[in-house]
Coordinates of C-alpha atoms in Angstrom, one line a residue:
M1153 CA -23.1 4.6 6.9
N1154 CA -20.5 2.1 8.3
I1155 CA -17.1 3.3 8.5
L1156 CA -15.0 0.6 7.6
N1157 CA -16.7 0.8 3.9
Q1158 CA -15.2 4.9 3.5
I1159 CA -11.7 2.7 4.1
I1160 CA -9.8 3.3 1.0
I1161 CA -7.3 -0.8 1.2
K1162 CA -3.1 -0.6 -0.5
K1163 CA -1.3 -3.1 -0.4
N1164 CA 1.8 -2.6 -0.3
R1165 CA 5.0 -4.9 -1.0
R1166 CA 7.6 -3.2 0.6
A1167 CA 4.8 -2.0 4.1
K1168 CA 5.9 -4.1 7.3
K1169 CA 2.8 -3.3 8.9
L1170 CA -0.4 -2.2 8.7
R1171 CA -1.0 1.7 8.9
L1172 CA -4.0 3.7 9.5
S1173 CA -3.6 7.3 7.1
I1174 CA -5.7 9.9 6.6
N1175 CA -5.6 11.0 2.9
R1176 CA -5.5 14.6 1.6
F1177 CA -9.8 14.1 -0.3
G1178 CA -9.9 13.5 4.3
Q1179 CA -10.2 9.7 3.8
P1180 CA -9.6 6.4 5.6
V1181 CA -6.3 4.8 3.7
L1182 CA -5.4 1.3 5.1
T1183 CA -1.7 0.2 4.0
I1184 CA -1.9 -3.5 4.4
P1185 CA 1.8 -5.7 3.8
F1186 CA 0.9 -7.6 0.6
L1187 CA 0.6 -10.8 1.9
C1188 CA -2.0 -9.5 4.5
P1189 CA -5.3 -11.3 4.2
K1190 CA -8.1 -8.0 3.4
W1191 CA -10.2 -9.7 6.6
Y1192 CA -7.6 -10.3 8.2
A1193 CA -7.0 -6.0 7.8
L1194 CA -10.1 -5.1 8.0
K1195 CA -10.6 -6.8 11.9
W1196 CA -7.5 -4.7 12.8
A1197 CA -8.9 -2.1 11.9
E1198 CA -12.5 -2.2 13.1
K1199 CA -10.7 -1.6 16.4
Q1200 CA -9.1 2.3 15.2
T1201 CA -12.7 3.1 13.5
G1202 CA -12.2 6.0 17.5
W1203 CA -9.5 7.1 15.5
I1204 CA -10.9 7.4 12.3
A1205 CA -13.9 8.8 12.4
K1206 CA -11.6 11.6 14.8
H1207 CA -8.5 12.4 11.7
T1208 CA -11.7 12.4 8.5
F1209 CA -13.1 14.9 7.3
S1210 CA -15.0 16.2 4.2
P1211 CA -13.1 18.9 2.3
E1212 CA -14.4 21.9 2.3
N1213 CA -14.2 25.1 -1.0
F1214 CA -13.7 28.9 -0.1
Q1215 CA -16.3 30.8 -0.7
P1216 CA -17.4 33.9 -2.3
E1217 CA -18.0 36.7 1.0
Q1218 CA -15.7 34.4 3.5
Q1219 CA -12.6 35.8 6.1
I1220 CA -9.4 34.4 5.8
T1221 CA -6.0 35.0 7.4
L1222 CA -3.3 35.0 4.8
C1223 CA 0.5 35.1 5.6
G1224 CA -0.8 36.8 9.0
H1225 CA -2.9 39.2 7.4
I1226 CA -6.9 39.3 7.6
Y1227 CA -8.3 39.2 4.4
I1228 CA -12.3 38.4 2.8
L1229 CA -12.9 37.0 0.0
K1230 CA -14.4 38.4 -3.4
H1231 CA -15.3 37.4 -6.5
D1232 CA -15.8 39.7 -9.5
P1233 CA -16.6 37.2 -12.8
N1234 CA -15.6 40.8 -15.6
K1235 CA -11.7 40.7 -13.5
K1236 CA -10.0 38.8 -15.6
T1237 CA -6.6 38.8 -13.2
N1238 CA -7.0 38.5 -9.6
Q1239 CA -6.2 41.7 -6.8
I1240 CA -5.0 41.5 -3.5
T1241 CA -6.5 45.1 -1.5
N1242 CA -5.4 45.4 2.3
S1243 CA -8.8 43.9 3.6
Q1244 CA -10.0 41.9 0.4
I1245 CA -8.9 39.4 -2.5
I1246 CA -10.8 40.3 -5.4
I1247 CA -10.9 36.9 -7.7
G1248 CA -12.1 36.5 -11.4
G1249 CA -12.7 34.9 -13.6
D1250 CA -15.9 32.0 -13.7
S1251 CA -17.4 31.4 -10.4
A1252 CA -16.8 27.2 -11.7
F1253 CA -12.8 28.5 -11.2
F1254 CA -13.0 29.7 -7.5
N1255 CA -11.7 27.4 -5.7
R1256 CA -8.5 26.3 -7.1
R1257 CA -7.7 30.5 -8.1
V1258 CA -8.2 30.5 -4.5
R1259 CA -6.4 28.3 -3.6
D1260 CA -3.5 28.9 -6.1
L1261 CA -3.1 32.8 -5.3
I1262 CA -3.0 31.8 -1.7
K1263 CA 0.2 29.4 -2.6
S1264 CA 1.6 31.9 -4.2
Q1265 CA 1.4 34.5 -1.7
F1266 CA 3.0 32.3 0.7
L1267 CA 5.3 30.4 -1.2
S1268 CA 7.4 34.0 -1.3
H1269 CA 6.6 34.2 1.8
L1270 CA 8.0 31.2 3.3
K1271 CA 11.3 32.2 1.1
E1272 CA 12.4 35.3 3.2
K1273 CA 11.1 34.3 5.9
V1274 CA 13.1 30.6 6.0
K1275 CA 15.9 32.5 5.0
E1276 CA 15.9 35.2 8.2
T1277 CA 15.6 32.2 10.6
A1278 CA 18.6 30.8 8.6
N1279 CA 20.5 33.3 8.6
R1280 CA 19.7 33.5 12.4
L1281 CA 21.7 29.3 12.8
N1282 CA 24.7 30.4 10.4
A1283 CA 22.7 27.1 8.7
P1284 CA 22.6 26.5 4.8
Y1285 CA 19.6 25.2 2.5
G1286 CA 18.5 24.0 0.0
K1287 CA 15.0 24.1 -1.7
I1288 CA 11.6 25.4 -0.8
T1289 CA 8.6 24.4 -2.4
L1290 CA 5.0 23.6 -1.0
R1291 CA 3.0 20.0 -1.0
D1292 CA -1.0 19.0 -0.6
T1293 CA -0.2 17.0 2.5
S1294 CA -2.1 16.0 4.9
S1295 CA -0.5 13.7 7.3
R1296 CA 2.7 16.8 8.3
W1297 CA 2.7 19.7 8.3
G1298 CA 6.5 20.7 7.0
S1299 CA 10.1 18.6 5.9
C1300 CA 13.1 18.9 6.2
S1301 CA 15.0 16.7 3.9
A1302 CA 19.4 15.0 4.7
T1303 CA 20.2 17.0 1.5
G1304 CA 18.6 20.6 3.5
N1305 CA 15.5 20.5 0.9
L1306 CA 12.1 22.4 2.6
S1307 CA 8.7 22.0 2.3
F1308 CA 6.0 23.0 3.6
C1309 CA 1.9 22.1 3.6
W1310 CA 0.5 24.9 1.7
R1311 CA -2.3 24.6 4.3
I1312 CA -0.5 26.3 7.1
A1313 CA -0.9 29.9 4.4
L1314 CA -4.0 30.2 6.5
A1315 CA -2.9 29.8 10.1
P1316 CA -1.3 32.5 12.3
D1317 CA 1.6 34.5 12.2
F1318 CA 3.2 32.9 15.1
V1319 CA 2.0 29.5 14.4
I1320 CA 4.0 29.7 10.7
D1321 CA 7.2 31.3 12.4
Y1322 CA 7.3 27.7 14.6
L1323 CA 6.9 25.4 12.2
I1324 CA 9.7 27.5 10.0
A1325 CA 11.7 27.1 13.2
H1326 CA 11.3 22.8 13.8
E1327 CA 12.2 23.2 10.0
V1328 CA 15.2 25.1 9.5
S1329 CA 16.4 23.2 13.5
H1330 CA 16.1 20.2 11.5
L1331 CA 19.8 21.4 9.6
K1332 CA 21.6 21.3 13.5
H1333 CA 19.3 18.3 14.0
M1334 CA 17.5 15.4 12.0
D1335 CA 16.5 14.0 14.8
H1336 CA 14.4 15.5 18.1
G1337 CA 16.0 15.2 20.3
S1338 CA 16.7 17.4 23.1
Q1339 CA 19.5 19.9 21.9
F1340 CA 16.8 19.7 18.6
W1341 CA 14.0 21.5 20.5
K1342 CA 17.1 23.9 22.4
T1343 CA 17.2 24.9 19.1
V1344 CA 13.3 25.5 18.0
N1345 CA 13.0 27.8 21.2
T1346 CA 16.2 30.5 20.6
L1347 CA 14.0 31.0 16.7
T1348 CA 10.4 31.3 18.8
P1349 CA 9.1 31.8 21.9
H1350 CA 5.9 30.1 20.2
T1351 CA 6.5 26.3 20.9
I1352 CA 3.6 25.9 23.0
Q1353 CA 1.3 28.3 21.9
A1354 CA 1.4 27.0 18.5
K1355 CA 1.3 23.1 18.6
S1356 CA -1.7 24.0 21.0
W1357 CA -3.3 25.9 18.1
L1358 CA -2.4 22.8 15.9
K1359 CA -3.7 20.3 17.4
H1360 CA -7.4 22.8 18.1
N1361 CA -7.3 24.0 14.6
G1362 CA -4.7 21.9 12.4
K1363 CA -7.7 19.6 11.5
K1364 CA -10.0 22.6 10.4
L1365 CA -6.8 23.9 8.0
Q1366 CA -7.1 20.1 6.1
M1367 CA -10.7 20.2 5.3
Y1368 CA -8.8 23.7 2.1

């Protein structure tokens, strides 16, 4: 299939230039200024086919007997249609109900468990900087792992729940450091490195494994 045929084109009155991104379904999205001709935008996108091929992906569903990492612990996913509720043991996550809802129920459980885990870790990390913060939320993002607003609200992509502990710690340190430094200057990175010793390793892990996380 011609890769250009997969592109979703969105005209935006506020856009000032052409921009390619990947949505949460793994599809390439081409945002174009409102008055920009479609043929011109596609001609520009044709030069970006290497980037598109590298970053697009097909979503994957969680499956019974699959091994996952959740908040630093390894579990095997199980399905028991006779159970009405989910259960977490030392080594298993048992999902009840109809198999048609297995993937959604796994995602919901991951988000619930991770949000509680995240709130504790953020509180601990922010206290080290004596930095007040606002709300902590999970988002279904495909272009960033986390963000910090000007008002101190922190948001994280729920998929980082599936990453190793040192990656989660780094991403928390990254966003909490923005409570003190909203840019990515030298003082910001100095602050990040005081909160975690794993900056280099975590960035490398995300570079090599981030796309796989985004598939869920």
